[in-house]
PDB file of C-alpha atoms in Angstrom:
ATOM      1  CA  UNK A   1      50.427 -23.989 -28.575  1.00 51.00           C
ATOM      2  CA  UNK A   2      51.950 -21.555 -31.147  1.00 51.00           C
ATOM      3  CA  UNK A   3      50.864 -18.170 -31.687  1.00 49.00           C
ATOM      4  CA  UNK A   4      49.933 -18.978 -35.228  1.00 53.00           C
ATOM      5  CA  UNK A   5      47.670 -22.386 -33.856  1.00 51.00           C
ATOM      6  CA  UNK A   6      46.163 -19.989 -30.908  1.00 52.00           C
ATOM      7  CA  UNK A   7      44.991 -17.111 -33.874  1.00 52.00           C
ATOM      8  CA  UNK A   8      43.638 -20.347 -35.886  1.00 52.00           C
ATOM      9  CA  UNK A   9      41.849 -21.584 -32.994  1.00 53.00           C
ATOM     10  CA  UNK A  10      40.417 -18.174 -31.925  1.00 53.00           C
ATOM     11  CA  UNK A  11      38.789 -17.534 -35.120  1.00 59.00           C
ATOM     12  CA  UNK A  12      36.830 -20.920 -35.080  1.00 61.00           C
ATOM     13  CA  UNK A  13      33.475 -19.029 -33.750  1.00 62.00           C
ATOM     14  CA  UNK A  14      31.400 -20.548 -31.297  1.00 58.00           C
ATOM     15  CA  UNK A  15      28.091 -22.967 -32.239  1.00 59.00           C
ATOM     16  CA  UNK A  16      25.357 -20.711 -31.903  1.00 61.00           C
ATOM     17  CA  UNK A  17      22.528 -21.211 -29.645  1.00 59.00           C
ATOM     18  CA  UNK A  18      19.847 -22.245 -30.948  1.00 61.00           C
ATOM     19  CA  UNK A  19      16.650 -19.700 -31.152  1.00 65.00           C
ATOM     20  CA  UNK A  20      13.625 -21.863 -28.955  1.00 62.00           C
ATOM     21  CA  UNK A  21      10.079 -20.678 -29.001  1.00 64.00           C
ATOM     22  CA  UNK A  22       8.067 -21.543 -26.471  1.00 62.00           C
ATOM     23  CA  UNK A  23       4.691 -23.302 -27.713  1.00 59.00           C
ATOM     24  CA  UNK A  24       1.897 -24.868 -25.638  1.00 64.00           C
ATOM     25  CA  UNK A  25       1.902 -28.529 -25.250  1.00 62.00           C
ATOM     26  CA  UNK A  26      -0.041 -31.198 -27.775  1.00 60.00           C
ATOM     27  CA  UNK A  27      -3.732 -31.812 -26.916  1.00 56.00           C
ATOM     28  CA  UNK A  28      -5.021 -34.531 -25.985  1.00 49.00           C
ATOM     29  CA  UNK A  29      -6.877 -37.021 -28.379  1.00 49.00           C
ATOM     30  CA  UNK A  30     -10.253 -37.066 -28.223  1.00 52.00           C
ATOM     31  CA  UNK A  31     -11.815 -39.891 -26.580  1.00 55.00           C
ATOM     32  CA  UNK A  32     -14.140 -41.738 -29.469  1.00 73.00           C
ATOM     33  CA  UNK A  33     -17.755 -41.280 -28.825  1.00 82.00           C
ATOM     34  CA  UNK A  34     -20.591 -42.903 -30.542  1.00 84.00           C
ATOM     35  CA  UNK A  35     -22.733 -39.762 -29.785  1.00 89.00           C
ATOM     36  CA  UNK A  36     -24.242 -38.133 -33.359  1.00 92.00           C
ATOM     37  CA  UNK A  37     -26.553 -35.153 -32.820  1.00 95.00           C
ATOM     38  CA  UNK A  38     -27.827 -33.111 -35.316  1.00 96.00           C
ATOM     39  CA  UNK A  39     -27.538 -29.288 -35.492  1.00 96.00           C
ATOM     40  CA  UNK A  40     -30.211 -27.125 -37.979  1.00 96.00           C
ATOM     41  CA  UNK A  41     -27.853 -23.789 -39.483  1.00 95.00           C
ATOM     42  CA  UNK A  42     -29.024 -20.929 -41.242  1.00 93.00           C
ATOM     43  CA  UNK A  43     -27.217 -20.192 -44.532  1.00 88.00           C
ATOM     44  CA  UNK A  44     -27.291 -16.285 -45.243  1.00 79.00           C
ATOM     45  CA  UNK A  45     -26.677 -14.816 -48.234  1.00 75.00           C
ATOM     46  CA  UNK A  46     -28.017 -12.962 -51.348  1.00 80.00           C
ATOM     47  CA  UNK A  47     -29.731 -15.856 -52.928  1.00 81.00           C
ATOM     48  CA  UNK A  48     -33.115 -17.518 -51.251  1.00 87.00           C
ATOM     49  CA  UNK A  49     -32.991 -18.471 -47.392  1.00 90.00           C
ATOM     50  CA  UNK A  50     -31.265 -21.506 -47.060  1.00 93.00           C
ATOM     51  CA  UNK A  51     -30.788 -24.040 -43.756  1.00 95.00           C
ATOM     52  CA  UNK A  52     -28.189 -26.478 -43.339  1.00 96.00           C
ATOM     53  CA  UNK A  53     -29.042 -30.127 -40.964  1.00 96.00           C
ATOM     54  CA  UNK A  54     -26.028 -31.009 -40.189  1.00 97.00           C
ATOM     55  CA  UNK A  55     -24.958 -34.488 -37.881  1.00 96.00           C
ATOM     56  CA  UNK A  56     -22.037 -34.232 -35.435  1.00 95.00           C
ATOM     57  CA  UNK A  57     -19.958 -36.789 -34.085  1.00 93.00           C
ATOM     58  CA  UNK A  58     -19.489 -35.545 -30.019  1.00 93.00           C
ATOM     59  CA  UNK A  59     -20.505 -35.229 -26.732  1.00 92.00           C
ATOM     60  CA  UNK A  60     -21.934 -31.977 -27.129  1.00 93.00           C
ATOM     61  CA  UNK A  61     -25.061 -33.014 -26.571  1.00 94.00           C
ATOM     62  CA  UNK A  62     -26.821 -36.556 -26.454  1.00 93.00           C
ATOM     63  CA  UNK A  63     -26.937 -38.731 -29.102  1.00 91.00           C
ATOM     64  CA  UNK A  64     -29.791 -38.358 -31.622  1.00 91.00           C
ATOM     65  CA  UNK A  65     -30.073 -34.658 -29.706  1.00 94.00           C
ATOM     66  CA  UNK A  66     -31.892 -31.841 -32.879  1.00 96.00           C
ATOM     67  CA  UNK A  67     -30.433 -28.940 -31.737  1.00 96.00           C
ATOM     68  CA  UNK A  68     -31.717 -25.727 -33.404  1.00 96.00           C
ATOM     69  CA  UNK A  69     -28.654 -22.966 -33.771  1.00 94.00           C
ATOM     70  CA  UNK A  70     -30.370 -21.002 -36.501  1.00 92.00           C
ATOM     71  CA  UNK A  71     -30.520 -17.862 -34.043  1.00 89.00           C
ATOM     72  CA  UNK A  72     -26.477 -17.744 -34.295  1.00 82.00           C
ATOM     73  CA  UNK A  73     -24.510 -17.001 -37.404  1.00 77.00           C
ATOM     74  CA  UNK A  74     -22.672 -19.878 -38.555  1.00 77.00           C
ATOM     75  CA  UNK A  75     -20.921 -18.099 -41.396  1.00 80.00           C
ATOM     76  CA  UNK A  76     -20.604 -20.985 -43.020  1.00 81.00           C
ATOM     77  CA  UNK A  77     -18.886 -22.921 -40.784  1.00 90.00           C
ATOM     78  CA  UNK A  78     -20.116 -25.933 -39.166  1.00 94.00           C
ATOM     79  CA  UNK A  79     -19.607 -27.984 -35.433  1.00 94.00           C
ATOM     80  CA  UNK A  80     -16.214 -29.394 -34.893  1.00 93.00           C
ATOM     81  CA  UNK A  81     -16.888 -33.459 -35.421  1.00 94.00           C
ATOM     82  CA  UNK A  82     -19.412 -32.786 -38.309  1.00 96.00           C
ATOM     83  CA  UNK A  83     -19.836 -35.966 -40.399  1.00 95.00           C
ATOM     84  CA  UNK A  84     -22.591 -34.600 -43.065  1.00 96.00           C
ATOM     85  CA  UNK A  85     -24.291 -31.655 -44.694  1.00 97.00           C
ATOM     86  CA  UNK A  86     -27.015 -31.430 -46.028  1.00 98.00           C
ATOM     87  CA  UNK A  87     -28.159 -28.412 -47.116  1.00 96.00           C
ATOM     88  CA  UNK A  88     -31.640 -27.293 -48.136  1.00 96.00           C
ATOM     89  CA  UNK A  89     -33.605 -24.300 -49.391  1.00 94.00           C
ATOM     90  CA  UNK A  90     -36.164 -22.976 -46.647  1.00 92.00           C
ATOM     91  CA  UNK A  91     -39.238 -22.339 -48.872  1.00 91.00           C
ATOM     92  CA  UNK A  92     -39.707 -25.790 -50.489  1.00 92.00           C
ATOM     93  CA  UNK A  93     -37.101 -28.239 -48.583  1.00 91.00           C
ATOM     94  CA  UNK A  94     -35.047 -29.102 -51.905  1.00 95.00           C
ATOM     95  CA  UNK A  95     -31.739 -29.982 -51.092  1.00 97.00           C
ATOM     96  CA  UNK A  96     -29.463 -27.987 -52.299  1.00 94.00           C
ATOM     97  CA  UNK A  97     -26.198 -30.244 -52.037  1.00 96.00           C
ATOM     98  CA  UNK A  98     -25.389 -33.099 -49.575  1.00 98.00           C
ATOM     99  CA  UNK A  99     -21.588 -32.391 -48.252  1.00 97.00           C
ATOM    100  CA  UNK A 100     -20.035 -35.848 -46.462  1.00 97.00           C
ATOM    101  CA  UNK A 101     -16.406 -34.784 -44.046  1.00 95.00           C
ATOM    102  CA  UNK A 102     -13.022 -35.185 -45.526  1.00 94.00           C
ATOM    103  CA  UNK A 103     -11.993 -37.446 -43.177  1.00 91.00           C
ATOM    104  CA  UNK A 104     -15.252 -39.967 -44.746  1.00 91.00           C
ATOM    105  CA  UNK A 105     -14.901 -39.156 -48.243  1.00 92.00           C
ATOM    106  CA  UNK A 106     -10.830 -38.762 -48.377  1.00 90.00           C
ATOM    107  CA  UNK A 107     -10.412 -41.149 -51.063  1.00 91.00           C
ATOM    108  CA  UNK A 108     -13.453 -41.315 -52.947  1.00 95.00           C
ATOM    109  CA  UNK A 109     -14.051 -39.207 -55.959  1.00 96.00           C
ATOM    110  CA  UNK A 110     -16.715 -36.797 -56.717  1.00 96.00           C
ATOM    111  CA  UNK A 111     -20.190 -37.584 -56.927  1.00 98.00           C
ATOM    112  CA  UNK A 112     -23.327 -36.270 -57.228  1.00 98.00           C
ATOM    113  CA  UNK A 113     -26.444 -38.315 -55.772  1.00 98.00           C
ATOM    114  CA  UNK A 114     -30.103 -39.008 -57.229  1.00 98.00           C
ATOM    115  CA  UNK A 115     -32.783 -39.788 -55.171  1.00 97.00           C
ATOM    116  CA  UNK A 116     -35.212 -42.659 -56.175  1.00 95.00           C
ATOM    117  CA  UNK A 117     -38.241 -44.168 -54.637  1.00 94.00           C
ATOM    118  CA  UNK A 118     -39.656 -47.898 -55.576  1.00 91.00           C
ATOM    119  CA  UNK A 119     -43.047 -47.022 -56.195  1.00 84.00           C
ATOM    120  CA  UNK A 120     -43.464 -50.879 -57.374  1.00 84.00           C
ATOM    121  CA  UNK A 121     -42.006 -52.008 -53.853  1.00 81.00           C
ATOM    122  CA  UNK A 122     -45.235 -53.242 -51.586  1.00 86.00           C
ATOM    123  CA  UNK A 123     -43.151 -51.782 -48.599  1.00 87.00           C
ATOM    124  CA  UNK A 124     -41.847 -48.179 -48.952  1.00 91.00           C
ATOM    125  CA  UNK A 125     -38.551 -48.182 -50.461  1.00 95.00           C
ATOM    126  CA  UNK A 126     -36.030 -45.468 -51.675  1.00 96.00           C
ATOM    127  CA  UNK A 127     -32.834 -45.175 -53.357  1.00 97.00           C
ATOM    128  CA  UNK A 128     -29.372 -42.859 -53.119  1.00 97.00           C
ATOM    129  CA  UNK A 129     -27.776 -43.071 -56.684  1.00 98.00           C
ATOM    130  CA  UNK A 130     -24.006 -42.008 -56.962  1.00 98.00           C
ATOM    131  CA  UNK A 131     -23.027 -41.001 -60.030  1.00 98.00           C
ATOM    132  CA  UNK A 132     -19.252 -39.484 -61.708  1.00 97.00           C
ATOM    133  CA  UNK A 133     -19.353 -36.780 -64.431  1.00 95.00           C
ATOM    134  CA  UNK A 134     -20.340 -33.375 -65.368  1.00 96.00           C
ATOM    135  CA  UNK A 135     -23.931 -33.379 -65.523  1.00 97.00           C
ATOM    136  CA  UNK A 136     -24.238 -31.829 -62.180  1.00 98.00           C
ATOM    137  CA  UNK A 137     -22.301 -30.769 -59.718  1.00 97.00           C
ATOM    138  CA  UNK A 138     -20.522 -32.680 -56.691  1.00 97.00           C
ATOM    139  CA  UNK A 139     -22.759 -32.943 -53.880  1.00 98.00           C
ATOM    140  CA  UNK A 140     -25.989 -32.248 -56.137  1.00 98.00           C
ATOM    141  CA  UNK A 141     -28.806 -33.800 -55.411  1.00 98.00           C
ATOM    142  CA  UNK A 142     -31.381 -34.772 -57.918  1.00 97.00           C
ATOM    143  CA  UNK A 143     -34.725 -36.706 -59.091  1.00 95.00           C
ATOM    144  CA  UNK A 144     -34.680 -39.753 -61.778  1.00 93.00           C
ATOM    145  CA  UNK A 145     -36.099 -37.174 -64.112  1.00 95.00           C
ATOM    146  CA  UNK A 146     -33.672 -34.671 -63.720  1.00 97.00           C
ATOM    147  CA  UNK A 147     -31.042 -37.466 -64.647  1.00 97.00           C
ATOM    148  CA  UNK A 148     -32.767 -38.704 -67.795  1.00 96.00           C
ATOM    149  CA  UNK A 149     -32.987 -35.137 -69.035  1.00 97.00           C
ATOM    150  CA  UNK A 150     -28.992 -34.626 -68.411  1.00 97.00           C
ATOM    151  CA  UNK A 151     -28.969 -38.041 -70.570  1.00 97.00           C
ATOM    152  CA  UNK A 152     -27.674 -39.807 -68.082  1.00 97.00           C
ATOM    153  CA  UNK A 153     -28.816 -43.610 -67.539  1.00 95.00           C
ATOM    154  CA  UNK A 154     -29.832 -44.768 -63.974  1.00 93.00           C
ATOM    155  CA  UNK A 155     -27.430 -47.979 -65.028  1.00 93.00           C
ATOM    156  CA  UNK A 156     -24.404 -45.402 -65.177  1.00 96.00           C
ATOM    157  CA  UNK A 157     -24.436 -44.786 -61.234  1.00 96.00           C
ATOM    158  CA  UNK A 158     -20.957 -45.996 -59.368  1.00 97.00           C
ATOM    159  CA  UNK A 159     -22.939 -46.672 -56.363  1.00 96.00           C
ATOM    160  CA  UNK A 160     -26.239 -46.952 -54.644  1.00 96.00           C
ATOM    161  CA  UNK A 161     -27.876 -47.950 -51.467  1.00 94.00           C
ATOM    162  CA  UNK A 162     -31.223 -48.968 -50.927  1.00 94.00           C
ATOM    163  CA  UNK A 163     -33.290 -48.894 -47.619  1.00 94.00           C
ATOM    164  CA  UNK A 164     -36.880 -49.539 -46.421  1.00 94.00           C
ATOM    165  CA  UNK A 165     -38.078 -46.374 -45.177  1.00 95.00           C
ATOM    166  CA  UNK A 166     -40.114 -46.839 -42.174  1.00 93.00           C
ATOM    167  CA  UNK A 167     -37.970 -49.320 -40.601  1.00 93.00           C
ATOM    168  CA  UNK A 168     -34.195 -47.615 -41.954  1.00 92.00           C
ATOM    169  CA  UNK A 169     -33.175 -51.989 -42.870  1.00 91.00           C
ATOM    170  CA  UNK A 170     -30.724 -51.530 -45.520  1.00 89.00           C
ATOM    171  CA  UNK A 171     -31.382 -53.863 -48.376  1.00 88.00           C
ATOM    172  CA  UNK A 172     -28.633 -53.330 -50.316  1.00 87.00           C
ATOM    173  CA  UNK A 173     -25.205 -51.068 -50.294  1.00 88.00           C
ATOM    174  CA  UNK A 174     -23.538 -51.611 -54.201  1.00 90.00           C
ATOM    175  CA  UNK A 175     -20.507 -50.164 -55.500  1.00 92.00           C
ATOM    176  CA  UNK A 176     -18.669 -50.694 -59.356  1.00 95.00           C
ATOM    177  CA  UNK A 177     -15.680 -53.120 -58.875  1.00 93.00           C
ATOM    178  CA  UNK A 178     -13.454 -50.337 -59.946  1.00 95.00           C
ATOM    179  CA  UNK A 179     -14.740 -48.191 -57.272  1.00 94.00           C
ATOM    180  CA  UNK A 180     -14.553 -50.280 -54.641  1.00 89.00           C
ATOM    181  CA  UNK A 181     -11.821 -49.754 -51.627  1.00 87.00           C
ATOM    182  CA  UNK A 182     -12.149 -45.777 -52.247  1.00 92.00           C
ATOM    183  CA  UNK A 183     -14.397 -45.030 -49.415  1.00 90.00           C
ATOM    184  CA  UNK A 184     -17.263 -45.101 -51.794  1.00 94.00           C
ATOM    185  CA  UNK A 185     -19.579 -46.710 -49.892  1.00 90.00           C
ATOM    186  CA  UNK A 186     -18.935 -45.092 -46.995  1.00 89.00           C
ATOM    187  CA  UNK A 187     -19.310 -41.936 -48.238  1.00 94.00           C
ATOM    188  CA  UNK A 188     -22.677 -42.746 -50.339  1.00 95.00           C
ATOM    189  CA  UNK A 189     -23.998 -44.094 -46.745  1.00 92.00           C
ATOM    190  CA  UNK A 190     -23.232 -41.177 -44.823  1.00 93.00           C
ATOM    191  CA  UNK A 191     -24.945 -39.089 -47.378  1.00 96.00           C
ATOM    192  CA  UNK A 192     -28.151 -41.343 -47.225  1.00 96.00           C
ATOM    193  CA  UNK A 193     -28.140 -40.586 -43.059  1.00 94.00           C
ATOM    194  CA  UNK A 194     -28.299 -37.045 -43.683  1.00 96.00           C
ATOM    195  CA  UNK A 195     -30.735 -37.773 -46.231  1.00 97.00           C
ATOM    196  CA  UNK A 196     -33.786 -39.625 -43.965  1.00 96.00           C
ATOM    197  CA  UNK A 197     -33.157 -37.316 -41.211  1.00 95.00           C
ATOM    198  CA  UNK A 198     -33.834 -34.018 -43.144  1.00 96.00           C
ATOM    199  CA  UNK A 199     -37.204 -36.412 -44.200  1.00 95.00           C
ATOM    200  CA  UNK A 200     -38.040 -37.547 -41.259  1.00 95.00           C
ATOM    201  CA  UNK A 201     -37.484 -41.292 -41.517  1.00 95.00           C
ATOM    202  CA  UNK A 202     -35.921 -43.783 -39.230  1.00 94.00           C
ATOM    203  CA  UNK A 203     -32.352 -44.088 -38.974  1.00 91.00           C
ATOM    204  CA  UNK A 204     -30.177 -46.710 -41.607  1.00 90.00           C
ATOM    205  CA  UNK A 205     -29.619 -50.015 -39.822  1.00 86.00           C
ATOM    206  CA  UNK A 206     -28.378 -53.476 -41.083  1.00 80.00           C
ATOM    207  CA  UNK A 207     -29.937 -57.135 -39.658  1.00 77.00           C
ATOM    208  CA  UNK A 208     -26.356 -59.109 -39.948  1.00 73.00           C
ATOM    209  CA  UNK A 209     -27.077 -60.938 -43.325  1.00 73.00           C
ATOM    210  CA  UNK A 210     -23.652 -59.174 -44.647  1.00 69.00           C
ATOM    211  CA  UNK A 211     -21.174 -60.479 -47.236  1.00 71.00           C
ATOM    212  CA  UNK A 212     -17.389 -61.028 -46.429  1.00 72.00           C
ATOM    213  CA  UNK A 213     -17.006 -57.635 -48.340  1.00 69.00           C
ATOM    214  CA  UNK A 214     -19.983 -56.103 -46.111  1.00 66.00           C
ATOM    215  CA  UNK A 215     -18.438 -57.362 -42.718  1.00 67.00           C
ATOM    216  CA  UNK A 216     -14.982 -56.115 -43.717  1.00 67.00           C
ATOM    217  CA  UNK A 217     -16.934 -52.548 -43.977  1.00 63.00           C
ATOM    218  CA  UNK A 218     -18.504 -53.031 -41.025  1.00 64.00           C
ATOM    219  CA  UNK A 219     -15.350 -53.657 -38.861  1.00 65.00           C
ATOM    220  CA  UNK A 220     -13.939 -50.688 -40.431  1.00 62.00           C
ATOM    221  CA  UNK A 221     -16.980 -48.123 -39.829  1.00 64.00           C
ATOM    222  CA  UNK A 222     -17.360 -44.640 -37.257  1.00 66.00           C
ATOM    223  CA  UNK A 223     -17.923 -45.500 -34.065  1.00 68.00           C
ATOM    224  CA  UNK A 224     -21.114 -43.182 -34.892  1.00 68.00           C
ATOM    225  CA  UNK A 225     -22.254 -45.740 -37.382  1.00 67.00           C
ATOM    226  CA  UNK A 226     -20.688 -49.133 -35.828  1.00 66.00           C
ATOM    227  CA  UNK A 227     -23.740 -49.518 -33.205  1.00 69.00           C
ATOM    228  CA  UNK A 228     -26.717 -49.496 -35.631  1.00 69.00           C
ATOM    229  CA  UNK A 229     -24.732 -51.843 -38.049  1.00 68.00           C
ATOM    230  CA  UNK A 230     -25.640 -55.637 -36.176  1.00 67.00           C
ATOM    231  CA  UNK A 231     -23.198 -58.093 -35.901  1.00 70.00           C
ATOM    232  CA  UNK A 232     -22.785 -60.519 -38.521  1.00 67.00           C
ATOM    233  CA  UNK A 233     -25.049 -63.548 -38.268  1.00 68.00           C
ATOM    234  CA  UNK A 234     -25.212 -65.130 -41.763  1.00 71.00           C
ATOM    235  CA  UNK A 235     -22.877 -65.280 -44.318  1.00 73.00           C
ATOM    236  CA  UNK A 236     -24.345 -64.062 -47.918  1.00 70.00           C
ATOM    237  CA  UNK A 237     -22.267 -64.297 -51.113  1.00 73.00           C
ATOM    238  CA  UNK A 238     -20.859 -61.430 -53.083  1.00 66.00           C
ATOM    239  CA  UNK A 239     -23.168 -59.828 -55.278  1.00 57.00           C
ATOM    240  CA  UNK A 240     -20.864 -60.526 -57.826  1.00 53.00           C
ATOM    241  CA  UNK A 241     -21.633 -64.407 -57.038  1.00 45.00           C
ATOM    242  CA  UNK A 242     -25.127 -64.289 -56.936  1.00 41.00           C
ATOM    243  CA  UNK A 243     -26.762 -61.772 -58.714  1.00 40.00           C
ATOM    244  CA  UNK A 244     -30.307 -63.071 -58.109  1.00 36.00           C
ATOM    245  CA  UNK A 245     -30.270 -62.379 -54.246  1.00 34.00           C
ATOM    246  CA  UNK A 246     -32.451 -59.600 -52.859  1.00 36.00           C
ATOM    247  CA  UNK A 247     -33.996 -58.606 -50.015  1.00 36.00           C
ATOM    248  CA  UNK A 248     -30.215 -58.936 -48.111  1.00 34.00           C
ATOM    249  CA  UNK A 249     -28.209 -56.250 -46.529  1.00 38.00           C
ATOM    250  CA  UNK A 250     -24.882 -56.690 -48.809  1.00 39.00           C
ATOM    251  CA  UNK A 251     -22.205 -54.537 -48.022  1.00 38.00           C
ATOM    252  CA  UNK A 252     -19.725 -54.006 -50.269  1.00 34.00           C
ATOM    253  CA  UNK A 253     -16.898 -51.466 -49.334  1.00 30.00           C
TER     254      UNK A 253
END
């Protein structure tokens, strides 16, 4: 090797070593449990005394466990695995806002809710309206009233689900065709679950009448949901098909 290759060669500098930082390894997954307790929160702040009822998906504690943890200061937080929020002044009980986990409501848009009963229905019967728009904020909660005094029709909702109260059968879980496949109905559900616990009805359950659209939804649902959601046992047609069907538990995603 010349003198003038070795020079060459010498000033080639060496690959660096790269700079590693030691970090501690990748949890573990979760296993998936079909456990959902519910924890009560106190809400401080300036305004009037405010709790939050919140359900968790985890083995925390048993499924269907109340757990008070008012005594502690949530800060706003709320339990790792928390599925929905809903939120609710302490001197009357009004909700405040219901608040349904990312990972549910990830693709569907804002809503707000209204809350209906059937006083014409011979069995007691109530109602979670979704609606879109400005007349309230996301997550609000409000009576038929409220909505015709917004001007706002109960026809303009983008989703509701109706339920009989005492035994938590789902009659019917509707969403706008051009809401559909957004998690809507998912969402509008897990709100409604929130909704009967905070007053004290029994938990939202289907009876396997289900559309093709309803056990699509089904196969697809939390493991927290899945076991009070029966297998299908009769095939119903879409809403869409037959609009003079009632009574059924259609599902429609």
């Amino acid at each position: 090797m010349s003198m003038t290759a070795a020079a060459t060669h010498a000033a080639i500098p060496a690959p660096a070593t790269p700079r590693l930082r030691a970090v501690p390894p990748l949890p573990v997954p979760a296993a998936e449990t079909t456990a959902l307790w519910w924890a009560r929160l106190l809400r401080r702040g300036p305004g009037p005394l405010e709790y939050s009822l919140v359900a968790v998906n985890s083995d925390r504690f048993p499924d269907g466990t109340p757990v008070d943890m008012t005594a502690v200061d949530a800060r706003g937080r709320r339990p790792a695995g928390w599925q929905v929020d809903v939120r609710h002044r302490a001197a009357d009980g009004r909700v405040v806002r219901i608040d349904v986990a990312e990972e549910i409501a990830d693709r569907c848009p804002p809503m707000w809710f209204a809350e209906v009963h059937h006083a014409s229905s011979p069995v007691p019967c109530t109602s979670l309206l979704a609606f879109r728009g400005t007349a309230f904020r996301p997550g609000a909660l409000v009576g038929l009233h409220e909505v015709a005094a917004a001007g706002v029709a109960p026809t303009d909702r983008i989703a509701e689900v109706r339920w009989w109260t005492r035994s938590g059968l789902v009659d019917t879980v509707t969403v706008e065709p051009v809401y559909r496949r957004r998690g809507v109905a998912r969402t509008l559900v897990t709100a409604a679950e929130g909704l009967r616990f905070l007053r004290g009805w029994a938990p939202l359950r289907s009876d396997g009448r289900l559309t093709d659209a309803g056990a699509d939804w089904l196969e697809q649902a939390h493991p927290a949901w899945r076991l009070r959601l029966a297998e299908r046992s009769e095939v119903l047609p879409d809403a869409d098909a037959e609009e003079e069907l009632t009574g059924v538990a259609r599902l429609l995603r």
